[in-house]
């Protein structure tokens, strides 16, 4: 039964260790229901593809893990695709060479491989911070990419198919399904794993461990002086972060039935995962997940609209970043910039014209600055 508690003066309910206000509980239930009805919604529209949303959720789940580092330790990893790719390739190798058919065992293999990889990379890279740490993670990610690309046992640039069944049929829990049914079932499997992962991450971020990470992120020297084992705690956070990437990669391999270096280990994937966390709101729990779906959806729609889809995606992302400086979820939640602007608009509707004039002046100022810079570049005078 839910236990009624007081959270900073606001009535809240505690269920399974999760404290939510009534408003948050409504959004939570609506969000879970929405996740489960997405296949039905996607079947009603040709422009909304389940596979795109599914892929966005998987990369977003990896971004949830990265967010633990980014938000609490202030460490920026440029190589998180290494764990995503390790989980994907571990699943493919187990299925193809060891004949493992159980999805549970494949995911356990992905978790084990990602844990070992994160533990090793963490030990070797966490001796440094800031830019050196970011470059080291990037280097390790590219090293794994080169290994996958050069090993014939891993398929090289052609990749490695995941064929758990003797007839090359996709199997789930020992049963063969048609591709359409398999796609829906694996989507629901992903949703269940994501909900469990979010619950675990919530408990981590509500524990004393999170407070220790926050202290380390604010000032390492002071954290060390008060007795915190800084390197051990950050290493543990790094490994947990890598496990989330490995689970996402393992599910990616199960869903796609094929893994390739470019799609899983390439450094641009690391950039995507990092940007997903920032885009969705790295100060929130579900923000990276939303950022993953939005970014993958924009990339997919952009490819249908123009061959210069990367330019179009970049423009849309610039608008989102400037319009939602705290990320999508961070700006929408209570106290965010969107709610503040809406409250201001409700109090004084005439403020809309002032916003328009301010936006026009800002655009005019930026254009003038850009033209001045262009004139200096072309003619070398100010």
mmCIF file of C-alpha atoms in Angstrom:
data_model
loop_
_atom_site.group_PDB
_atom_site.id
_atom_site.type_symbol
_atom_site.label_atom_id
_atom_site.label_comp_id
_atom_site.label_asym_id
_atom_site.label_seq_id
_atom_site.Cartn_x
_atom_site.Cartn_y
_atom_site.Cartn_z
ATOM 1 C CA UNK A 1 0.000 0.000 0.000
ATOM 2 C CA UNK A 2 1.254 3.528 -0.767
ATOM 3 C CA UNK A 3 2.575 5.311 2.316
ATOM 4 C CA UNK A 4 1.729 8.995 2.657
ATOM 5 C CA UNK A 5 4.855 11.085 3.370
ATOM 6 C CA UNK A 6 5.885 14.719 3.443
ATOM 7 C CA UNK A 7 8.479 15.731 0.828
ATOM 8 C CA UNK A 8 9.840 19.226 1.415
ATOM 9 C CA UNK A 9 6.412 20.430 2.553
ATOM 10 C CA UNK A 10 4.588 18.756 -0.353
ATOM 11 C CA UNK A 11 2.358 15.713 0.253
ATOM 12 C CA UNK A 12 3.749 12.666 -1.521
ATOM 13 C CA UNK A 13 3.308 8.881 -1.626
ATOM 14 C CA UNK A 14 6.006 6.248 -1.211
ATOM 15 C CA UNK A 15 5.681 3.008 -3.212
ATOM 16 C CA UNK A 16 8.564 0.506 -3.421
ATOM 17 C CA UNK A 17 10.895 3.216 -2.164
ATOM 18 C CA UNK A 18 9.799 5.700 -4.850
ATOM 19 C CA UNK A 19 8.383 8.991 -3.569
ATOM 20 C CA UNK A 20 6.069 10.822 -5.948
ATOM 21 C CA UNK A 21 3.574 13.633 -5.594
ATOM 22 C CA UNK A 22 0.090 13.188 -6.995
ATOM 23 C CA UNK A 23 1.026 15.193 -10.101
ATOM 24 C CA UNK A 24 4.153 13.118 -10.672
ATOM 25 C CA UNK A 25 2.189 9.905 -10.167
ATOM 26 C CA UNK A 26 -0.273 10.933 -12.888
ATOM 27 C CA UNK A 27 2.577 11.702 -15.325
ATOM 28 C CA UNK A 28 4.280 8.441 -14.375
ATOM 29 C CA UNK A 29 1.193 6.333 -15.077
ATOM 30 C CA UNK A 30 0.497 8.198 -18.329
ATOM 31 C CA UNK A 31 4.115 7.728 -19.426
ATOM 32 C CA UNK A 32 4.060 3.972 -18.769
ATOM 33 C CA UNK A 33 0.716 3.559 -20.520
ATOM 34 C CA UNK A 34 2.015 5.597 -23.472
ATOM 35 C CA UNK A 35 5.062 3.364 -23.775
ATOM 36 C CA UNK A 36 2.879 0.258 -23.956
ATOM 37 C CA UNK A 37 0.425 1.660 -26.539
ATOM 38 C CA UNK A 38 3.082 3.001 -28.923
ATOM 39 C CA UNK A 39 2.855 -0.115 -31.187
ATOM 40 C CA UNK A 40 -0.881 0.522 -31.571
ATOM 41 C CA UNK A 41 -0.300 4.224 -32.297
ATOM 42 C CA UNK A 42 2.468 3.426 -34.791
ATOM 43 C CA UNK A 43 0.181 1.004 -36.649
ATOM 44 C CA UNK A 44 -2.219 3.914 -37.344
ATOM 45 C CA UNK A 45 0.380 6.151 -39.006
ATOM 46 C CA UNK A 46 2.906 5.511 -41.774
ATOM 47 C CA UNK A 47 5.114 8.410 -40.640
ATOM 48 C CA UNK A 48 5.565 7.003 -37.120
ATOM 49 C CA UNK A 49 7.622 3.823 -37.306
ATOM 50 C CA UNK A 50 7.911 1.523 -34.313
ATOM 51 C CA UNK A 51 11.473 0.556 -35.255
ATOM 52 C CA UNK A 52 12.587 4.206 -35.087
ATOM 53 C CA UNK A 53 11.079 4.751 -31.641
ATOM 54 C CA UNK A 54 12.493 1.422 -30.504
ATOM 55 C CA UNK A 55 15.996 2.369 -31.625
ATOM 56 C CA UNK A 56 15.651 5.774 -29.960
ATOM 57 C CA UNK A 57 14.686 4.121 -26.664
ATOM 58 C CA UNK A 58 17.680 1.777 -26.829
ATOM 59 C CA UNK A 59 20.222 4.539 -27.426
ATOM 60 C CA UNK A 60 18.381 6.697 -24.901
ATOM 61 C CA UNK A 61 18.762 3.926 -22.325
ATOM 62 C CA UNK A 62 22.519 3.986 -22.902
ATOM 63 C CA UNK A 63 22.334 7.767 -22.384
ATOM 64 C CA UNK A 64 20.575 7.174 -19.039
ATOM 65 C CA UNK A 65 23.699 5.306 -17.915
ATOM 66 C CA UNK A 66 26.014 8.007 -19.248
ATOM 67 C CA UNK A 67 23.908 10.552 -17.370
ATOM 68 C CA UNK A 68 25.060 9.110 -14.035
ATOM 69 C CA UNK A 69 28.597 10.223 -14.859
ATOM 70 C CA UNK A 70 27.644 13.463 -16.532
ATOM 71 C CA UNK A 71 25.211 14.688 -13.897
ATOM 72 C CA UNK A 72 26.885 13.676 -10.650
ATOM 73 C CA UNK A 73 30.624 13.371 -11.275
ATOM 74 C CA UNK A 74 30.849 16.087 -13.962
ATOM 75 C CA UNK A 75 32.832 13.705 -16.179
ATOM 76 C CA UNK A 76 32.179 13.781 -19.916
ATOM 77 C CA UNK A 77 32.751 10.521 -21.772
ATOM 78 C CA UNK A 78 33.284 10.608 -25.545
ATOM 79 C CA UNK A 79 33.485 6.829 -25.815
ATOM 80 C CA UNK A 80 30.285 5.435 -24.382
ATOM 81 C CA UNK A 81 29.532 3.604 -27.622
ATOM 82 C CA UNK A 82 32.302 1.216 -26.536
ATOM 83 C CA UNK A 83 29.959 -0.368 -23.984
ATOM 84 C CA UNK A 84 26.981 -0.281 -26.320
ATOM 85 C CA UNK A 85 29.046 -2.054 -28.980
ATOM 86 C CA UNK A 86 30.555 -4.490 -26.466
ATOM 87 C CA UNK A 87 27.069 -5.563 -25.368
ATOM 88 C CA UNK A 88 25.919 -5.892 -28.981
ATOM 89 C CA UNK A 89 28.935 -7.927 -30.097
ATOM 90 C CA UNK A 90 28.870 -10.118 -26.986
ATOM 91 C CA UNK A 91 25.263 -11.012 -27.803
ATOM 92 C CA UNK A 92 26.103 -11.715 -31.438
ATOM 93 C CA UNK A 93 29.132 -13.870 -30.585
ATOM 94 C CA UNK A 94 27.201 -15.893 -27.988
ATOM 95 C CA UNK A 95 24.316 -16.471 -30.379
ATOM 96 C CA UNK A 96 26.411 -17.274 -33.424
ATOM 97 C CA UNK A 97 29.368 -19.212 -32.031
ATOM 98 C CA UNK A 98 28.061 -20.643 -28.757
ATOM 99 C CA UNK A 99 24.543 -21.361 -29.998
ATOM 100 C CA UNK A 100 22.892 -19.519 -27.113
ATOM 101 C CA UNK A 101 19.206 -19.029 -27.849
ATOM 102 C CA UNK A 102 17.849 -17.749 -24.556
ATOM 103 C CA UNK A 103 17.335 -13.996 -24.628
ATOM 104 C CA UNK A 104 17.971 -13.875 -20.884
ATOM 105 C CA UNK A 105 21.376 -15.575 -21.265
ATOM 106 C CA UNK A 106 22.270 -13.328 -24.202
ATOM 107 C CA UNK A 107 21.526 -10.236 -22.132
ATOM 108 C CA UNK A 108 23.465 -11.635 -19.188
ATOM 109 C CA UNK A 109 26.403 -12.188 -21.536
ATOM 110 C CA UNK A 110 26.086 -8.585 -22.752
ATOM 111 C CA UNK A 111 26.031 -7.314 -19.151
ATOM 112 C CA UNK A 112 29.072 -9.414 -18.190
ATOM 113 C CA UNK A 113 31.091 -8.269 -21.204
ATOM 114 C CA UNK A 114 30.169 -4.602 -20.712
ATOM 115 C CA UNK A 115 30.989 -4.834 -16.996
ATOM 116 C CA UNK A 116 34.459 -6.230 -17.667
ATOM 117 C CA UNK A 117 35.103 -3.683 -20.422
ATOM 118 C CA UNK A 118 33.905 -0.763 -18.274
ATOM 119 C CA UNK A 119 35.996 -1.986 -15.332
ATOM 120 C CA UNK A 120 39.166 -2.121 -17.466
ATOM 121 C CA UNK A 121 38.608 1.196 -19.271
ATOM 122 C CA UNK A 122 37.617 2.808 -15.970
ATOM 123 C CA UNK A 123 40.835 1.747 -14.242
ATOM 124 C CA UNK A 124 42.928 3.031 -17.151
ATOM 125 C CA UNK A 125 41.117 6.316 -17.833
ATOM 126 C CA UNK A 126 39.893 7.537 -14.438
ATOM 127 C CA UNK A 127 43.420 8.523 -13.447
ATOM 128 C CA UNK A 128 42.655 11.712 -15.365
ATOM 129 C CA UNK A 129 39.800 14.205 -15.432
ATOM 130 C CA UNK A 130 38.444 16.833 -17.783
ATOM 131 C CA UNK A 131 39.654 16.871 -21.365
ATOM 132 C CA UNK A 132 42.216 14.078 -20.838
ATOM 133 C CA UNK A 133 39.539 11.745 -19.491
ATOM 134 C CA UNK A 134 37.260 12.556 -22.440
ATOM 135 C CA UNK A 135 40.051 11.904 -24.949
ATOM 136 C CA UNK A 136 41.038 8.642 -23.265
ATOM 137 C CA UNK A 137 37.463 7.308 -23.452
ATOM 138 C CA UNK A 138 37.356 8.363 -27.100
ATOM 139 C CA UNK A 139 40.636 6.541 -27.757
ATOM 140 C CA UNK A 140 39.446 3.320 -26.111
ATOM 141 C CA UNK A 141 36.208 3.465 -28.078
ATOM 142 C CA UNK A 142 38.086 3.861 -31.351
ATOM 143 C CA UNK A 143 40.408 1.016 -30.350
ATOM 144 C CA UNK A 144 37.439 -1.343 -29.950
ATOM 145 C CA UNK A 145 36.024 -0.075 -33.242
ATOM 146 C CA UNK A 146 39.311 -0.893 -35.002
ATOM 147 C CA UNK A 147 39.392 -4.371 -33.426
ATOM 148 C CA UNK A 148 35.827 -5.133 -34.568
ATOM 149 C CA UNK A 149 36.645 -3.784 -38.018
ATOM 150 C CA UNK A 150 39.790 -5.854 -38.432
ATOM 151 C CA UNK A 151 38.721 -9.207 -37.002
ATOM 152 C CA UNK A 152 37.275 -11.647 -39.531
ATOM 153 C CA UNK A 153 35.691 -13.620 -36.674
ATOM 154 C CA UNK A 154 33.611 -10.523 -35.908
ATOM 155 C CA UNK A 155 32.692 -10.043 -39.556
ATOM 156 C CA UNK A 156 34.912 -7.021 -40.191
ATOM 157 C CA UNK A 157 33.106 -4.121 -41.833
ATOM 158 C CA UNK A 158 30.272 -6.455 -42.913
ATOM 159 C CA UNK A 159 29.342 -7.070 -39.295
ATOM 160 C CA UNK A 160 28.054 -10.168 -37.574
ATOM 161 C CA UNK A 161 24.568 -11.621 -37.961
ATOM 162 C CA UNK A 162 22.721 -12.782 -34.864
ATOM 163 C CA UNK A 163 21.053 -16.060 -35.693
ATOM 164 C CA UNK A 164 19.936 -17.804 -32.563
ATOM 165 C CA UNK A 165 17.758 -20.372 -34.308
ATOM 166 C CA UNK A 166 18.800 -23.350 -36.439
ATOM 167 C CA UNK A 167 16.605 -22.071 -39.269
ATOM 168 C CA UNK A 168 17.910 -18.514 -38.873
ATOM 169 C CA UNK A 169 14.548 -17.500 -37.485
ATOM 170 C CA UNK A 170 14.299 -14.910 -34.746
ATOM 171 C CA UNK A 171 13.613 -16.750 -31.515
ATOM 172 C CA UNK A 172 12.253 -15.374 -28.296
ATOM 173 C CA UNK A 173 12.008 -17.583 -25.223
ATOM 174 C CA UNK A 174 12.565 -20.639 -27.427
ATOM 175 C CA UNK A 175 9.714 -19.888 -29.807
ATOM 176 C CA UNK A 176 9.950 -18.690 -33.397
ATOM 177 C CA UNK A 177 7.770 -15.744 -34.401
ATOM 178 C CA UNK A 178 7.067 -13.891 -37.598
ATOM 179 C CA UNK A 179 9.167 -10.710 -38.060
ATOM 180 C CA UNK A 180 6.220 -8.401 -37.250
ATOM 181 C CA UNK A 181 5.288 -10.241 -34.053
ATOM 182 C CA UNK A 182 8.964 -10.515 -33.097
ATOM 183 C CA UNK A 183 9.373 -6.751 -33.496
ATOM 184 C CA UNK A 184 6.449 -6.023 -31.172
ATOM 185 C CA UNK A 185 7.471 -8.608 -28.571
ATOM 186 C CA UNK A 186 11.051 -7.347 -28.436
ATOM 187 C CA UNK A 187 9.690 -3.804 -28.088
ATOM 188 C CA UNK A 188 7.695 -4.816 -25.004
ATOM 189 C CA UNK A 189 10.788 -6.622 -23.690
ATOM 190 C CA UNK A 190 12.741 -3.387 -24.137
ATOM 191 C CA UNK A 191 10.050 -1.405 -22.299
ATOM 192 C CA UNK A 192 10.152 -3.800 -19.337
ATOM 193 C CA UNK A 193 13.963 -3.650 -19.191
ATOM 194 C CA UNK A 194 13.887 0.160 -19.418
ATOM 195 C CA UNK A 195 11.352 0.455 -16.581
ATOM 196 C CA UNK A 196 13.478 -1.813 -14.384
ATOM 197 C CA UNK A 197 16.600 0.155 -15.355
ATOM 198 C CA UNK A 198 14.954 3.493 -14.555
ATOM 199 C CA UNK A 199 13.790 2.167 -11.179
ATOM 200 C CA UNK A 200 17.315 0.987 -10.335
ATOM 201 C CA UNK A 201 18.798 4.306 -11.479
ATOM 202 C CA UNK A 202 16.231 6.194 -9.374
ATOM 203 C CA UNK A 203 17.226 4.212 -6.278
ATOM 204 C CA UNK A 204 20.910 4.874 -7.011
ATOM 205 C CA UNK A 205 20.304 8.602 -7.364
ATOM 206 C CA UNK A 206 18.361 8.670 -4.068
ATOM 207 C CA UNK A 207 21.068 6.858 -2.111
ATOM 208 C CA UNK A 208 24.063 8.159 -0.115
ATOM 209 C CA UNK A 209 26.204 6.962 -3.035
ATOM 210 C CA UNK A 210 24.682 9.740 -5.165
ATOM 211 C CA UNK A 211 25.537 12.311 -2.460
ATOM 212 C CA UNK A 212 29.119 11.103 -2.495
ATOM 213 C CA UNK A 213 29.266 11.423 -6.281
ATOM 214 C CA UNK A 214 27.827 14.939 -6.083
ATOM 215 C CA UNK A 215 30.501 15.906 -3.567
ATOM 216 C CA UNK A 216 33.189 14.442 -5.813
ATOM 217 C CA UNK A 217 31.767 16.249 -8.827
ATOM 218 C CA UNK A 218 31.786 19.596 -7.010
ATOM 219 C CA UNK A 219 35.296 19.408 -5.555
ATOM 220 C CA UNK A 220 37.452 16.290 -5.632
ATOM 221 C CA UNK A 221 40.097 17.529 -3.262
ATOM 222 C CA UNK A 222 37.595 18.405 -0.537
ATOM 223 C CA UNK A 223 35.803 15.080 -1.085
ATOM 224 C CA UNK A 224 39.109 13.289 -0.565
ATOM 225 C CA UNK A 225 39.825 15.309 2.568
ATOM 226 C CA UNK A 226 36.532 14.292 4.191
ATOM 227 C CA UNK A 227 37.437 10.649 3.658
ATOM 228 C CA UNK A 228 35.615 9.685 0.487
ATOM 229 C CA UNK A 229 37.393 7.050 -1.631
ATOM 230 C CA UNK A 230 37.102 9.241 -4.723
ATOM 231 C CA UNK A 231 38.600 6.990 -7.369
ATOM 232 C CA UNK A 232 36.754 3.908 -6.138
ATOM 233 C CA UNK A 233 33.377 5.681 -6.133
ATOM 234 C CA UNK A 234 33.878 7.217 -9.574
ATOM 235 C CA UNK A 235 35.050 3.857 -10.926
ATOM 236 C CA UNK A 236 31.876 2.221 -9.545
ATOM 237 C CA UNK A 237 29.748 4.914 -11.230
ATOM 238 C CA UNK A 238 31.681 4.386 -14.464
ATOM 239 C CA UNK A 239 31.031 0.617 -14.368
ATOM 240 C CA UNK A 240 27.305 1.103 -13.625
ATOM 241 C CA UNK A 241 27.163 3.544 -16.503
ATOM 242 C CA UNK A 242 28.823 0.993 -18.793
ATOM 243 C CA UNK A 243 26.374 -1.733 -17.748
ATOM 244 C CA UNK A 244 23.469 0.392 -18.971
ATOM 245 C CA UNK A 245 25.255 0.780 -22.295
ATOM 246 C CA UNK A 246 25.866 -2.979 -22.467
ATOM 247 C CA UNK A 247 22.225 -3.842 -21.788
ATOM 248 C CA UNK A 248 21.119 -1.383 -24.471
ATOM 249 C CA UNK A 249 23.623 -2.870 -26.934
ATOM 250 C CA UNK A 250 22.547 -6.437 -26.126
ATOM 251 C CA UNK A 251 18.903 -5.552 -26.736
ATOM 252 C CA UNK A 252 19.917 -3.744 -29.933
ATOM 253 C CA UNK A 253 21.520 -6.952 -31.240
ATOM 254 C CA UNK A 254 18.496 -9.065 -30.261
ATOM 255 C CA UNK A 255 16.136 -6.629 -31.984
ATOM 256 C CA UNK A 256 18.134 -5.921 -35.146
ATOM 257 C CA UNK A 257 19.529 -9.473 -35.517
ATOM 258 C CA UNK A 258 22.659 -7.899 -36.942
ATOM 259 C CA UNK A 259 25.530 -5.827 -35.543
ATOM 260 C CA UNK A 260 28.072 -3.741 -37.456
ATOM 261 C CA UNK A 261 30.974 -1.589 -36.227
ATOM 262 C CA UNK A 262 29.584 1.640 -37.723
ATOM 263 C CA UNK A 263 26.214 1.262 -36.062
ATOM 264 C CA UNK A 264 27.442 0.317 -32.600
ATOM 265 C CA UNK A 265 31.088 1.223 -31.952
ATOM 266 C CA UNK A 266 31.859 4.217 -34.173
ATOM 267 C CA UNK A 267 32.766 7.420 -32.314
ATOM 268 C CA UNK A 268 29.808 9.289 -33.827
ATOM 269 C CA UNK A 269 27.572 6.924 -31.837
ATOM 270 C CA UNK A 270 29.297 8.116 -28.688
ATOM 271 C CA UNK A 271 28.535 11.686 -29.735
ATOM 272 C CA UNK A 272 24.899 10.772 -30.338
ATOM 273 C CA UNK A 273 24.567 9.189 -26.889
ATOM 274 C CA UNK A 274 26.172 12.198 -25.201
ATOM 275 C CA UNK A 275 23.973 14.623 -27.120
ATOM 276 C CA UNK A 276 20.849 12.593 -26.266
ATOM 277 C CA UNK A 277 21.539 13.065 -22.562
ATOM 278 C CA UNK A 278 22.037 16.824 -22.978
ATOM 279 C CA UNK A 279 19.117 17.264 -25.382
ATOM 280 C CA UNK A 280 16.611 15.487 -23.142
ATOM 281 C CA UNK A 281 17.898 17.094 -19.944
ATOM 282 C CA UNK A 282 20.861 15.561 -18.157
ATOM 283 C CA UNK A 283 19.624 16.838 -14.802
ATOM 284 C CA UNK A 284 16.565 14.577 -15.030
ATOM 285 C CA UNK A 285 16.047 10.821 -14.851
ATOM 286 C CA UNK A 286 14.015 10.261 -18.024
ATOM 287 C CA UNK A 287 15.420 13.182 -20.015
ATOM 288 C CA UNK A 288 18.133 11.130 -21.807
ATOM 289 C CA UNK A 289 15.471 8.596 -22.836
ATOM 290 C CA UNK A 290 13.334 11.364 -24.388
ATOM 291 C CA UNK A 291 16.437 12.850 -25.992
ATOM 292 C CA UNK A 292 17.229 9.482 -27.588
ATOM 293 C CA UNK A 293 13.801 9.159 -29.182
ATOM 294 C CA UNK A 294 13.800 12.780 -30.397
ATOM 295 C CA UNK A 295 17.286 12.609 -31.940
ATOM 296 C CA UNK A 296 16.738 9.275 -33.730
ATOM 297 C CA UNK A 297 13.316 10.452 -34.938
ATOM 298 C CA UNK A 298 14.812 13.700 -36.312
ATOM 299 C CA UNK A 299 17.558 11.796 -38.115
ATOM 300 C CA UNK A 300 15.016 9.398 -39.641
ATOM 301 C CA UNK A 301 12.600 12.144 -40.746
ATOM 302 C CA UNK A 302 15.489 14.225 -42.097
ATOM 303 C CA UNK A 303 16.612 11.376 -44.384
ATOM 304 C CA UNK A 304 13.088 11.184 -45.850
ATOM 305 C CA UNK A 305 12.910 14.941 -46.469
ATOM 306 C CA UNK A 306 16.310 15.789 -47.963
ATOM 307 C CA UNK A 307 19.686 14.316 -48.743
ATOM 308 C CA UNK A 308 21.121 17.107 -46.579
ATOM 309 C CA UNK A 309 19.353 15.657 -43.595
ATOM 310 C CA UNK A 310 22.292 16.268 -41.271
ATOM 311 C CA UNK A 311 22.000 20.018 -41.955
ATOM 312 C CA UNK A 312 18.259 19.913 -41.286
ATOM 313 C CA UNK A 313 18.775 17.891 -38.117
ATOM 314 C CA UNK A 314 21.438 20.347 -36.983
ATOM 315 C CA UNK A 315 19.130 23.344 -37.466
ATOM 316 C CA UNK A 316 16.303 21.683 -35.541
ATOM 317 C CA UNK A 317 18.672 20.716 -32.749
ATOM 318 C CA UNK A 318 20.018 24.279 -32.530
ATOM 319 C CA UNK A 319 16.463 25.533 -32.102
ATOM 320 C CA UNK A 320 15.801 22.934 -29.420
ATOM 321 C CA UNK A 321 19.009 23.707 -27.550
ATOM 322 C CA UNK A 322 18.456 27.487 -27.610
ATOM 323 C CA UNK A 323 14.738 27.136 -26.826
ATOM 324 C CA UNK A 324 15.206 24.502 -24.109
ATOM 325 C CA UNK A 325 18.537 25.300 -22.418
ATOM 326 C CA UNK A 326 17.862 22.764 -19.645
ATOM 327 C CA UNK A 327 16.953 20.040 -22.100
ATOM 328 C CA UNK A 328 13.456 19.074 -23.168
ATOM 329 C CA UNK A 329 12.329 17.446 -19.911
ATOM 330 C CA UNK A 330 14.272 19.865 -17.713
ATOM 331 C CA UNK A 331 12.600 22.857 -19.364
ATOM 332 C CA UNK A 332 9.097 21.389 -19.203
ATOM 333 C CA UNK A 333 9.059 20.347 -15.575
ATOM 334 C CA UNK A 334 7.951 22.590 -12.726
ATOM 335 C CA UNK A 335 10.327 25.527 -12.341
ATOM 336 C CA UNK A 336 11.582 25.167 -15.922
ATOM 337 C CA UNK A 337 11.799 27.983 -18.430
ATOM 338 C CA UNK A 338 8.722 26.833 -20.391
ATOM 339 C CA UNK A 339 6.485 26.788 -17.312
ATOM 340 C CA UNK A 340 7.863 30.189 -16.257
ATOM 341 C CA UNK A 341 7.089 31.693 -19.676
ATOM 342 C CA UNK A 342 3.594 30.170 -19.718
ATOM 343 C CA UNK A 343 2.879 31.571 -16.238
ATOM 344 C CA UNK A 344 4.094 34.986 -17.382
ATOM 345 C CA UNK A 345 1.896 34.756 -20.480
ATOM 346 C CA UNK A 346 -1.162 33.881 -18.388
ATOM 347 C CA UNK A 347 -0.575 36.864 -16.100
ATOM 348 C CA UNK A 348 0.062 39.343 -18.915
ATOM 349 C CA UNK A 349 -0.947 38.271 -22.477
ATOM 350 C CA UNK A 350 0.519 41.466 -23.974
ATOM 351 C CA UNK A 351 3.997 40.155 -23.127
ATOM 352 C CA UNK A 352 3.767 38.092 -26.334
ATOM 353 C CA UNK A 353 4.415 41.165 -28.497
ATOM 354 C CA UNK A 354 7.408 42.072 -26.311
ATOM 355 C CA UNK A 355 8.818 38.562 -26.810
ATOM 356 C CA UNK A 356 8.395 38.947 -30.562
ATOM 357 C CA UNK A 357 10.251 42.288 -30.599
ATOM 358 C CA UNK A 358 12.989 40.837 -28.397
ATOM 359 C CA UNK A 359 13.385 37.808 -30.686
ATOM 360 C CA UNK A 360 13.513 40.039 -33.791
ATOM 361 C CA UNK A 361 16.141 42.295 -32.206
ATOM 362 C CA UNK A 362 18.179 39.280 -31.162
ATOM 363 C CA UNK A 363 18.076 37.839 -34.701
ATOM 364 C CA UNK A 364 18.997 41.243 -36.187
ATOM 365 C CA UNK A 365 21.926 41.548 -33.782
ATOM 366 C CA UNK A 366 23.212 38.065 -34.605
ATOM 367 C CA UNK A 367 22.900 38.665 -38.362
ATOM 368 C CA UNK A 368 24.812 41.954 -38.025
ATOM 369 C CA UNK A 369 27.553 40.209 -36.049
ATOM 370 C CA UNK A 370 27.740 37.413 -38.633
ATOM 371 C CA UNK A 371 28.001 39.926 -41.523
ATOM 372 C CA UNK A 372 30.703 41.844 -39.663
ATOM 373 C CA UNK A 373 32.688 38.652 -39.103
ATOM 374 C CA UNK A 374 32.265 37.697 -42.770
ATOM 375 C CA UNK A 375 33.495 41.130 -43.886
ATOM 376 C CA UNK A 376 36.544 40.809 -41.659
ATOM 377 C CA UNK A 377 37.296 37.326 -43.025
ATOM 378 C CA UNK A 378 36.941 38.441 -46.668
ATOM 379 C CA UNK A 379 38.558 41.890 -46.541
ATOM 380 C CA UNK A 380 40.600 41.737 -43.359
ATOM 381 C CA UNK A 381 39.242 45.051 -41.973
ATOM 382 C CA UNK A 382 36.815 45.941 -39.202
#
